[in-house]
mmCIF file of C-alpha atoms in Angstrom:
data_model
loop_
_atom_site.group_PDB
_atom_site.id
_atom_site.type_symbol
_atom_site.label_atom_id
_atom_site.label_comp_id
_atom_site.label_asym_id
_atom_site.label_seq_id
_atom_site.Cartn_x
_atom_site.Cartn_y
_atom_site.Cartn_z
ATOM 1 C CA MET A 24 117.601 219.563 135.025
ATOM 2 C CA LYS A 25 119.614 221.809 132.714
ATOM 3 C CA ARG A 26 122.616 223.853 133.733
ATOM 4 C CA THR A 27 122.478 227.631 133.334
ATOM 5 C CA HIS A 28 126.268 227.905 132.892
ATOM 6 C CA ILE A 29 126.180 231.041 135.076
ATOM 7 C CA PRO A 30 128.501 230.570 138.096
ATOM 8 C CA LYS A 31 126.560 230.014 141.358
ATOM 9 C CA LEU A 32 123.160 230.376 139.686
ATOM 10 C CA ASP A 33 122.451 226.636 139.496
ATOM 11 C CA GLU A 34 123.129 226.305 143.222
ATOM 12 C CA LEU A 35 120.766 229.170 144.004
ATOM 13 C CA LEU A 36 118.116 227.426 141.897
ATOM 14 C CA GLY A 37 118.409 224.089 143.638
ATOM 15 C CA GLY A 38 120.530 222.424 140.961
ATOM 16 C CA GLY A 39 119.543 224.088 137.684
ATOM 17 C CA ILE A 40 116.457 224.739 135.594
ATOM 18 C CA LEU A 41 113.671 222.487 134.349
ATOM 19 C CA ASP A 42 112.959 221.800 130.685
ATOM 20 C CA GLY A 43 110.685 224.248 128.902
ATOM 21 C CA ILE A 44 110.812 227.072 131.414
ATOM 22 C CA SER A 45 111.102 230.827 130.921
ATOM 23 C CA VAL A 46 113.937 232.712 132.633
ATOM 24 C CA MET A 47 114.118 236.495 132.748
ATOM 25 C CA PHE A 48 117.250 238.447 133.632
ATOM 26 C CA CYS A 49 115.795 241.732 134.875
ATOM 27 C CA ALA A 50 118.456 244.459 134.951
ATOM 28 C CA TYR A 51 118.636 248.031 136.135
ATOM 29 C CA PRO A 52 119.702 250.387 133.310
ATOM 30 C CA GLY A 53 123.471 250.347 132.992
ATOM 31 C CA VAL A 54 123.943 246.882 134.473
ATOM 32 C CA ASP A 55 125.610 244.311 132.209
ATOM 33 C CA CYS A 56 122.892 241.845 131.243
ATOM 34 C CA GLU A 57 123.247 240.515 127.671
ATOM 35 C CA ALA A 58 126.146 238.235 128.618
ATOM 36 C CA PHE A 59 123.858 236.220 130.942
ATOM 37 C CA GLY A 60 121.654 235.113 128.043
ATOM 38 C CA TYR A 61 124.539 234.606 125.636
ATOM 39 C CA GLN A 62 126.481 232.559 128.211
ATOM 40 C CA MET A 63 123.493 230.275 128.795
ATOM 41 C CA LEU A 64 123.091 229.745 125.044
ATOM 42 C CA ASN A 65 126.798 229.136 124.499
ATOM 43 C CA GLY A 66 126.916 226.535 127.272
ATOM 44 C CA ARG A 67 123.791 224.734 126.152
ATOM 45 C CA VAL A 68 124.854 224.579 122.490
ATOM 46 C CA ASN A 69 128.260 223.251 123.535
ATOM 47 C CA GLU A 70 126.358 220.465 125.312
ATOM 48 C CA GLY A 71 124.567 219.550 122.055
ATOM 49 C CA ASP A 72 121.370 221.626 122.148
ATOM 50 C CA ASN A 73 120.276 223.968 119.358
ATOM 51 C CA GLY A 74 119.332 227.588 119.867
ATOM 52 C CA PHE A 75 118.349 230.935 118.449
ATOM 53 C CA ILE A 76 118.851 234.584 119.313
ATOM 54 C CA PHE A 77 116.180 237.200 118.714
ATOM 55 C CA THR A 78 117.831 240.585 118.583
ATOM 56 C CA ASN A 79 116.260 244.008 118.410
ATOM 57 C CA VAL A 80 119.161 245.894 119.993
ATOM 58 C CA SER A 81 121.904 245.389 117.402
ATOM 59 C CA GLU A 82 122.590 243.532 114.169
ATOM 60 C CA PRO A 83 123.616 239.849 114.306
ATOM 61 C CA GLU A 84 127.163 240.759 113.238
ATOM 62 C CA THR A 85 127.563 242.904 116.348
ATOM 63 C CA ILE A 86 126.389 240.053 118.558
ATOM 64 C CA GLN A 87 128.816 237.667 116.847
ATOM 65 C CA TYR A 88 131.566 240.175 117.662
ATOM 66 C CA GLU A 89 130.457 240.164 121.319
ATOM 67 C CA PHE A 90 130.632 236.365 121.395
ATOM 68 C CA ASP A 91 134.148 236.544 119.971
ATOM 69 C CA SER A 92 135.154 238.976 122.715
ATOM 70 C CA TYR A 93 133.978 236.491 125.350
ATOM 71 C CA GLY A 94 135.932 233.691 123.655
ATOM 72 C CA TRP A 95 132.842 231.827 122.376
ATOM 73 C CA ASP A 96 132.700 230.605 118.763
ATOM 74 C CA LEU A 97 129.205 231.599 117.629
ATOM 75 C CA GLU A 98 130.248 231.619 113.953
ATOM 76 C CA SER A 99 130.903 227.865 113.984
ATOM 77 C CA PHE A 100 127.547 227.209 115.663
ATOM 78 C CA ILE A 101 125.803 229.150 112.879
ATOM 79 C CA GLN A 102 127.706 227.362 110.092
ATOM 80 C CA GLU A 103 126.790 223.995 111.663
ATOM 81 C CA ASP A 104 123.093 225.067 111.811
ATOM 82 C CA LYS A 105 123.116 224.777 115.593
ATOM 83 C CA VAL A 106 122.227 228.442 116.103
ATOM 84 C CA PHE A 107 120.312 230.974 114.009
ATOM 85 C CA PHE A 108 119.202 234.571 114.372
ATOM 86 C CA VAL A 109 115.787 236.153 114.308
ATOM 87 C CA ASP A 110 116.927 239.598 113.223
ATOM 88 C CA GLY A 111 114.670 242.346 114.533
ATOM 89 C CA SER A 112 117.221 245.075 114.062
ATOM 90 C CA SER A 113 118.770 245.252 110.561
ATOM 91 C CA SER A 114 115.645 246.109 108.576
ATOM 92 C CA PHE A 115 114.893 248.994 110.959
ATOM 93 C CA LEU A 116 118.439 250.288 110.480
ATOM 94 C CA GLY A 117 118.172 249.967 106.682
ATOM 95 C CA THR A 118 120.952 247.392 106.475
ATOM 96 C CA PRO A 119 120.849 243.991 104.735
ATOM 97 C CA SER A 120 120.629 240.810 106.815
ATOM 98 C CA SER A 121 121.661 237.222 106.233
ATOM 99 C CA ALA A 122 119.726 235.977 109.269
ATOM 100 C CA LYS A 123 117.394 232.981 108.921
ATOM 101 C CA TYR A 124 114.428 235.113 109.989
ATOM 102 C CA VAL A 125 114.186 238.860 109.470
ATOM 103 C CA VAL A 126 111.556 241.053 111.152
ATOM 104 C CA HIS A 127 110.266 243.828 108.871
ATOM 105 C CA ASN A 128 107.551 245.089 111.200
ATOM 106 C CA TYR A 129 106.544 244.179 114.731
ATOM 107 C CA ASN A 130 103.289 242.521 113.608
ATOM 108 C CA GLU A 131 105.511 239.632 112.467
ATOM 109 C CA VAL A 132 107.442 239.143 115.694
ATOM 110 C CA GLU A 133 105.006 236.861 117.505
ATOM 111 C CA ASP A 134 104.740 234.293 114.698
ATOM 112 C CA LEU A 135 108.450 234.365 113.827
ATOM 113 C CA ILE A 136 109.443 233.589 117.428
ATOM 114 C CA LEU A 137 106.846 230.798 117.599
ATOM 115 C CA ASP A 138 108.408 229.322 114.437
ATOM 116 C CA ALA A 139 111.871 229.688 115.949
ATOM 117 C CA ILE A 140 110.791 227.859 119.144
ATOM 118 C CA ASN A 141 109.448 225.024 117.018
ATOM 119 C CA GLU A 142 112.861 224.656 115.368
ATOM 120 C CA VAL A 143 114.775 224.123 118.629
ATOM 121 C CA PRO A 144 112.832 221.512 120.653
ATOM 122 C CA GLY A 145 114.667 220.869 123.905
ATOM 123 C CA GLY A 146 116.995 223.762 123.051
ATOM 124 C CA ILE A 147 117.241 227.401 124.027
ATOM 125 C CA GLY A 148 116.115 230.768 122.673
ATOM 126 C CA VAL A 149 117.349 234.185 123.821
ATOM 127 C CA ILE A 150 115.031 237.219 123.545
ATOM 128 C CA ASN A 151 117.160 240.373 123.607
ATOM 129 C CA ASN A 152 115.680 242.747 124.596
ATOM 130 C CA LEU A 153 112.187 242.492 126.035
ATOM 131 C CA SER A 154 112.105 246.183 126.957
ATOM 132 C CA VAL A 155 112.593 247.195 123.303
ATOM 133 C CA LEU A 156 109.700 244.895 122.422
ATOM 134 C CA ILE A 157 107.529 246.704 124.975
ATOM 135 C CA ASP A 158 108.469 250.040 123.442
ATOM 136 C CA TYR A 159 107.193 248.897 120.027
ATOM 137 C CA MET A 160 104.057 247.036 121.147
ATOM 138 C CA GLU A 161 101.114 247.875 123.384
ATOM 139 C CA MET A 162 101.252 246.636 126.966
ATOM 140 C CA GLU A 163 98.431 244.110 126.627
ATOM 141 C CA GLU A 164 99.760 242.867 123.284
ATOM 142 C CA THR A 165 103.229 242.367 124.759
ATOM 143 C CA LEU A 166 101.914 240.376 127.723
ATOM 144 C CA ALA A 167 99.728 238.213 125.479
ATOM 145 C CA THR A 168 102.684 237.536 123.185
ATOM 146 C CA ILE A 169 104.944 236.540 126.081
ATOM 147 C CA LYS A 170 102.338 234.071 127.328
ATOM 148 C CA LYS A 171 102.033 232.465 123.877
ATOM 149 C CA TRP A 172 105.817 232.130 123.557
ATOM 150 C CA ASN A 173 106.144 230.640 127.026
ATOM 151 C CA GLN A 174 103.321 228.180 126.374
ATOM 152 C CA LYS A 175 104.942 227.064 123.103
ATOM 153 C CA ALA A 176 108.301 226.747 124.882
ATOM 154 C CA ARG A 177 106.748 224.478 127.540
ATOM 155 C CA GLU A 178 105.225 222.268 124.842
ATOM 156 C CA ASN A 179 108.581 221.987 123.046
ATOM 157 C CA LYS A 180 110.672 221.794 126.226
ATOM 158 C CA THR A 181 112.590 224.796 124.956
ATOM 159 C CA THR A 182 114.202 227.191 127.426
ATOM 160 C CA LEU A 183 113.313 230.827 126.729
ATOM 161 C CA VAL A 184 115.703 233.404 128.166
ATOM 162 C CA TYR A 185 114.482 236.993 128.259
ATOM 163 C CA ILE A 186 116.818 239.937 128.709
ATOM 164 C CA PHE A 187 114.868 242.819 130.227
ATOM 165 C CA THR A 188 116.138 246.293 131.073
ATOM 166 C CA GLU A 189 113.837 247.710 133.738
ATOM 167 C CA TRP A 190 113.301 251.276 132.619
ATOM 168 C CA ASP A 191 110.697 253.470 134.302
ATOM 169 C CA TYR A 192 107.727 251.312 133.373
ATOM 170 C CA HIS A 193 104.462 251.268 135.306
ATOM 171 C CA PRO A 194 104.777 248.930 138.321
ATOM 172 C CA ASP A 195 101.715 246.980 137.201
ATOM 173 C CA LEU A 196 103.463 246.122 133.931
ATOM 174 C CA ILE A 197 106.576 244.991 135.796
ATOM 175 C CA ASP A 198 104.464 242.776 138.065
ATOM 176 C CA GLU A 199 102.604 241.275 135.100
ATOM 177 C CA ILE A 200 105.839 240.469 133.293
ATOM 178 C CA ASN A 201 107.430 238.944 136.401
ATOM 179 C CA ASN A 202 104.374 236.776 136.950
ATOM 180 C CA SER A 203 104.554 235.573 133.334
ATOM 181 C CA MET A 204 107.970 234.021 133.934
ATOM 182 C CA ASP A 205 108.911 230.766 135.627
ATOM 183 C CA CYS A 206 112.089 232.322 136.955
ATOM 184 C CA VAL A 207 113.234 235.909 137.505
ATOM 185 C CA VAL A 208 116.844 236.833 138.241
ATOM 186 C CA ASP A 209 117.383 240.431 139.304
ATOM 187 C CA LEU A 210 120.589 242.186 138.263
ATOM 188 C CA ARG A 211 121.327 245.215 140.427
ATOM 189 C CA THR A 212 124.050 247.654 141.360
ATOM 190 C CA ILE A 213 125.551 247.277 144.821
ATOM 191 C CA GLU A 214 125.867 250.643 146.518
ATOM 192 C CA GLU A 215 127.600 251.823 149.658
ATOM 193 C CA ARG A 216 127.951 255.613 149.361
ATOM 194 C CA VAL A 217 129.140 254.940 145.794
ATOM 195 C CA ILE A 218 128.424 252.100 143.386
ATOM 196 C CA ILE A 219 130.880 249.341 144.262
ATOM 197 C CA GLY A 220 129.738 246.597 141.922
ATOM 198 C CA GLN A 221 126.965 244.584 140.330
ATOM 199 C CA GLY A 222 125.082 241.657 141.785
ATOM 200 C CA PHE A 223 122.466 239.090 140.841
ATOM 201 C CA MET A 224 119.850 237.396 142.994
ATOM 202 C CA VAL A 225 117.058 234.954 142.172
ATOM 203 C CA ALA A 226 113.783 236.788 142.841
ATOM 204 C CA ARG A 227 111.513 233.833 142.104
ATOM 205 C CA ALA A 228 111.492 230.343 140.638
ATOM 206 C CA THR A 229 108.380 228.199 140.303
ATOM 207 C CA TRP A 230 110.096 224.851 140.968
ATOM 208 C CA THR A 231 112.123 225.684 144.056
ATOM 209 C CA GLU A 232 112.535 228.111 146.927
ATOM 210 C CA PRO A 233 115.652 229.976 145.845
ATOM 211 C CA LYS A 234 118.345 231.085 148.249
ATOM 212 C CA GLU A 235 118.156 234.789 149.074
ATOM 213 C CA THR A 236 121.790 235.383 148.253
ATOM 214 C CA MET A 237 123.118 238.396 146.367
ATOM 215 C CA VAL A 238 126.076 237.318 144.246
ATOM 216 C CA LEU A 239 128.534 239.980 143.085
ATOM 217 C CA PHE A 240 129.631 239.582 139.494
ATOM 218 C CA PHE A 241 131.802 240.962 136.734
ATOM 219 C CA VAL A 242 131.410 240.495 133.001
ATOM 220 C CA VAL A 243 134.913 240.025 131.614
ATOM 221 C CA GLN A 244 136.312 239.598 128.130
ATOM 222 C CA PRO A 245 137.255 236.878 127.575
ATOM 223 C CA GLY A 246 135.335 234.803 130.056
ATOM 224 C CA GLY A 247 131.803 236.222 130.341
ATOM 225 C CA VAL A 248 129.962 236.307 133.667
ATOM 226 C CA LYS A 249 132.207 235.659 136.669
ATOM 227 C CA VAL A 250 131.355 235.760 140.354
ATOM 228 C CA TYR A 251 133.368 238.480 142.072
ATOM 229 C CA VAL A 252 134.789 238.181 145.577
ATOM 230 C CA PRO A 253 135.992 241.729 146.329
ATOM 231 C CA LYS A 254 138.644 241.156 148.996
ATOM 232 C CA ILE A 255 140.173 238.089 150.579
ATOM 233 C CA LEU A 256 142.693 238.628 153.354
ATOM 234 C CA VAL A 257 145.817 236.465 153.594
ATOM 235 C CA THR A 258 147.551 236.776 156.932
ATOM 236 C CA GLY A 259 149.609 234.836 159.451
ATOM 237 C CA PRO A 260 152.875 235.006 161.391
ATOM 238 C CA TYR A 261 156.236 235.894 159.867
ATOM 239 C CA ASN A 262 157.626 233.246 157.492
ATOM 240 C CA SER A 263 154.419 231.201 157.427
ATOM 241 C CA GLY A 264 154.271 231.375 153.614
ATOM 242 C CA LYS A 265 151.802 234.216 152.936
ATOM 243 C CA SER A 266 153.640 235.737 149.968
ATOM 244 C CA SER A 267 154.177 232.298 148.412
ATOM 245 C CA PHE A 268 150.484 231.542 148.882
ATOM 246 C CA VAL A 269 149.400 234.760 147.137
ATOM 247 C CA LYS A 270 151.789 234.066 144.254
ATOM 248 C CA SER A 271 150.724 230.424 143.960
ATOM 249 C CA ILE A 272 147.000 231.028 143.828
ATOM 250 C CA SER A 273 147.071 234.185 141.688
ATOM 251 C CA GLU A 274 147.302 234.553 137.948
ATOM 252 C CA GLU A 275 149.029 237.875 138.570
ATOM 253 C CA SER A 276 150.533 239.223 141.768
ATOM 254 C CA VAL A 277 152.872 241.885 143.080
ATOM 255 C CA SER A 278 154.751 242.100 146.366
ATOM 256 C CA VAL A 279 156.356 244.957 148.234
ATOM 257 C CA ASP A 280 159.234 243.398 150.101
ATOM 258 C CA ARG A 281 162.882 243.917 150.934
ATOM 259 C CA LYS A 282 165.743 241.892 152.286
ATOM 260 C CA ALA A 283 166.139 242.290 156.011
ATOM 261 C CA MET A 284 169.788 242.629 157.092
ATOM 262 C CA GLY A 285 170.910 240.500 154.151
ATOM 263 C CA ALA A 286 168.713 237.586 155.152
ATOM 264 C CA PHE A 287 165.429 236.436 153.630
ATOM 265 C CA PRO A 288 163.115 238.875 151.831
ATOM 266 C CA THR A 289 160.162 239.951 153.980
ATOM 267 C CA THR A 290 156.972 241.719 153.044
ATOM 268 C CA ILE A 291 156.967 245.309 154.296
ATOM 269 C CA ALA A 292 153.671 246.532 152.830
ATOM 270 C CA MET A 293 151.452 243.935 151.202
ATOM 271 C CA ASP A 294 151.071 241.243 148.561
ATOM 272 C CA ILE A 295 148.316 241.771 146.001
ATOM 273 C CA GLY A 296 147.035 239.025 143.746
ATOM 274 C CA HIS A 297 144.161 238.431 141.337
ATOM 275 C CA VAL A 298 142.516 234.998 141.299
ATOM 276 C CA ASP A 299 140.454 233.598 138.387
ATOM 277 C CA TYR A 300 139.168 230.202 139.536
ATOM 278 C CA LYS A 301 136.120 228.068 138.619
ATOM 279 C CA GLY A 302 134.101 231.074 137.445
ATOM 280 C CA PHE A 303 135.162 233.203 140.424
ATOM 281 C CA LEU A 304 137.255 236.364 140.353
ATOM 282 C CA ALA A 305 138.859 237.471 143.606
ATOM 283 C CA ASP A 306 141.392 240.012 144.784
ATOM 284 C CA VAL A 307 143.643 238.727 147.551
ATOM 285 C CA PHE A 308 145.654 240.941 149.893
ATOM 286 C CA GLY A 309 148.517 239.515 151.904
ATOM 287 C CA THR A 310 149.708 241.311 155.050
ATOM 288 C CA PRO A 311 153.141 241.455 156.640
ATOM 289 C CA GLY A 312 153.569 239.065 159.558
ATOM 290 C CA GLN A 313 155.664 241.172 161.886
ATOM 291 C CA GLU A 314 154.044 243.114 164.730
ATOM 292 C CA ARG A 315 155.406 246.473 163.633
ATOM 293 C CA PHE A 316 153.202 246.233 160.523
ATOM 294 C CA ASP A 317 149.937 245.459 162.375
ATOM 295 C CA LEU A 318 148.528 248.864 161.378
ATOM 296 C CA ILE A 319 148.548 247.621 157.750
ATOM 297 C CA LEU A 320 146.798 244.460 158.892
ATOM 298 C CA SER A 321 144.044 246.529 160.495
ATOM 299 C CA VAL A 322 143.509 248.672 157.377
ATOM 300 C CA LEU A 323 143.476 245.770 154.930
ATOM 301 C CA SER A 324 141.098 243.681 156.990
ATOM 302 C CA LYS A 325 138.267 246.222 157.249
ATOM 303 C CA GLU A 326 136.533 245.290 154.008
ATOM 304 C CA ALA A 327 137.594 241.637 153.738
ATOM 305 C CA VAL A 328 134.823 239.118 153.081
ATOM 306 C CA GLY A 329 136.967 236.097 153.877
ATOM 307 C CA ALA A 330 140.420 235.220 155.160
ATOM 308 C CA PHE A 331 143.184 232.661 154.860
ATOM 309 C CA ILE A 332 145.241 232.342 158.040
ATOM 310 C CA LEU A 333 148.581 230.674 157.284
ATOM 311 C CA VAL A 334 150.544 228.887 159.983
ATOM 312 C CA ASP A 335 153.922 227.175 159.819
ATOM 313 C CA SER A 336 153.166 223.569 160.811
ATOM 314 C CA THR A 337 156.729 223.161 162.092
ATOM 315 C CA ALA A 338 156.668 226.255 164.325
ATOM 316 C CA PRO A 339 154.083 225.844 167.128
ATOM 317 C CA GLN A 340 155.754 228.740 168.953
ATOM 318 C CA THR A 341 154.134 231.058 166.343
ATOM 319 C CA PHE A 342 150.561 229.792 166.886
ATOM 320 C CA ALA A 343 149.844 232.354 169.616
ATOM 321 C CA ARG A 344 150.851 235.106 167.192
ATOM 322 C CA ALA A 345 148.494 233.607 164.573
ATOM 323 C CA LYS A 346 145.596 233.756 167.014
ATOM 324 C CA GLU A 347 146.541 237.314 167.924
ATOM 325 C CA MET A 348 146.427 238.272 164.225
ATOM 326 C CA ILE A 349 142.974 236.710 163.922
ATOM 327 C CA ARG A 350 141.812 238.832 166.859
ATOM 328 C CA LYS A 351 143.316 242.014 165.381
ATOM 329 C CA THR A 352 141.355 241.621 162.191
ATOM 330 C CA ARG A 353 137.698 241.023 161.528
ATOM 331 C CA ALA A 354 138.697 237.431 160.836
ATOM 332 C CA GLU A 355 136.870 236.339 163.996
ATOM 333 C CA SER A 356 133.585 237.323 162.362
ATOM 334 C CA ILE A 357 134.141 236.475 158.688
ATOM 335 C CA PRO A 358 134.579 233.121 156.930
ATOM 336 C CA LYS A 359 138.134 231.898 157.331
ATOM 337 C CA ILE A 360 140.350 228.957 156.580
ATOM 338 C CA ILE A 361 143.497 228.041 158.464
ATOM 339 C CA ILE A 362 146.180 226.731 156.139
ATOM 340 C CA ALA A 363 148.623 224.350 157.797
ATOM 341 C CA ASN A 364 151.631 225.076 155.565
ATOM 342 C CA LYS A 365 154.949 223.232 155.225
ATOM 343 C CA GLN A 366 153.421 219.780 155.656
ATOM 344 C CA ASP A 367 156.338 218.336 153.665
ATOM 345 C CA LEU A 368 158.908 219.231 156.347
ATOM 346 C CA PRO A 369 160.071 216.938 159.173
ATOM 347 C CA ASP A 370 158.244 217.441 162.470
ATOM 348 C CA ALA A 371 155.293 219.127 160.781
ATOM 349 C CA LEU A 372 152.233 218.941 163.043
ATOM 350 C CA SER A 373 149.081 217.477 161.589
ATOM 351 C CA PRO A 374 146.000 219.702 161.143
ATOM 352 C CA GLU A 375 144.392 217.915 164.103
ATOM 353 C CA ASP A 376 147.410 218.611 166.327
ATOM 354 C CA ILE A 377 147.368 222.253 165.230
ATOM 355 C CA ARG A 378 143.662 222.489 166.046
ATOM 356 C CA LYS A 379 144.331 221.207 169.571
ATOM 357 C CA LYS A 380 147.305 223.494 170.215
ATOM 358 C CA MET A 381 145.517 226.585 168.856
ATOM 359 C CA LYS A 382 142.177 225.601 170.446
ATOM 360 C CA ILE A 383 140.388 226.179 167.154
ATOM 361 C CA SER A 384 136.696 225.335 166.839
ATOM 362 C CA ARG A 385 135.774 222.478 164.512
ATOM 363 C CA ASP A 386 133.630 224.773 162.364
ATOM 364 C CA ILE A 387 136.847 226.423 161.095
ATOM 365 C CA PRO A 388 138.490 224.212 158.439
ATOM 366 C CA ILE A 389 142.214 223.553 158.721
ATOM 367 C CA VAL A 390 143.644 222.604 155.324
ATOM 368 C CA PRO A 391 147.052 220.856 155.067
ATOM 369 C CA ALA A 392 149.243 222.449 152.399
ATOM 370 C CA VAL A 393 152.638 222.756 150.808
ATOM 371 C CA VAL A 394 152.228 226.206 149.317
ATOM 372 C CA THR A 395 155.470 226.230 147.347
ATOM 373 C CA GLU A 396 154.252 223.123 145.485
ATOM 374 C CA LYS A 397 150.645 224.402 145.226
ATOM 375 C CA LYS A 398 149.468 221.422 147.275
ATOM 376 C CA GLY A 399 146.295 222.194 149.179
ATOM 377 C CA ILE A 400 145.817 225.763 147.960
ATOM 378 C CA TYR A 401 142.819 225.034 145.730
ATOM 379 C CA HIS A 402 141.274 222.831 148.392
ATOM 380 C CA ALA A 403 141.573 225.853 150.668
ATOM 381 C CA MET A 404 140.000 228.096 148.027
ATOM 382 C CA ASP A 405 137.077 225.701 147.552
ATOM 383 C CA ALA A 406 136.562 225.568 151.312
ATOM 384 C CA LEU A 407 136.554 229.365 151.687
ATOM 385 C CA LEU A 408 134.135 229.920 148.776
ATOM 386 C CA LYS A 409 131.856 227.316 150.302
ATOM 387 C CA LEU A 410 131.853 229.207 153.601
ATOM 388 C CA ILE A 411 131.330 232.617 151.966
ATOM 389 C CA TYR A 412 128.293 231.484 149.999
ATOM 390 C CA GLY A 413 126.869 229.247 152.694
ATOM 391 C CA ASP A 414 126.719 226.076 150.600
#
């Protein structure tokens, strides 16, 4: 199987995609979609495959600029003859083109794409954008053309990736197009009173029964498509290491704290961090540990999708408070990881001892950690992501 290079998508598809299949990213208007096709091509070419991009939405130079913004070196691929363009845009804009193939009228498109597929056996071709193609061609002609391309791609074991913006087309046309593809990935907005994000979900795949999981995503520059985890709660008793955890796992973080009576600094509002890890983006919110700040804990926990509960492995007298904090949040009903911090100190209890003393069910992972040395924090992150996405 081939990797898609889109975070989480391979897992939803049972491990990846087969050779010679057609994949369509079907997006609502306004949803970021081009990056999905470009990211697949960039990953595949980096692995040694060849590819092409058919563009009828902008000139090749504009697409090269987009690749640059994502941090992907398309120019080198072109100079090494690993990638070429089928330019269906420049001649219609009256601008010159240096692309390998140039479309001068839409009667040429079918044959030019068939030629392009023949040039990248075992590789990948990106069709951007199928909806523009529909606007230029009759419905029946478009469907017949798609079938010919997909058949040629199967023969050559070439992956064809279609980018499709789902404007207000007739439902029968949408159904026909969906049924022409081996795999359809829907890209939608996520709404709850207002639009809160974008998500993708595999609608169908001919070789597997895909998981019905909606995955939130962001398209970032540089970086491309990243899975977005909107809010992860970090809580636990006073001095368990919450602020250090947020700082250790975040690329950027801020804390609102003050020194209490000349002693150690303590968080009085929250810690906020931004995590960029293995194709995932996440915002983490750390709460104060003292009881007088439990109102903040309640507010921050309302929209959390997962939680890290930190405990001081050397302070079993604080475990009851940790369980109380779990009860005061939604953490009883959301995926959570208990982090047994300060494992480097004398008299630190083992995770198994902590489980017994706290009477924690075995379906809740307890991860040993030394947060100040970043030991265990990424193991904890892997474990939480696994719980959130049900892997």
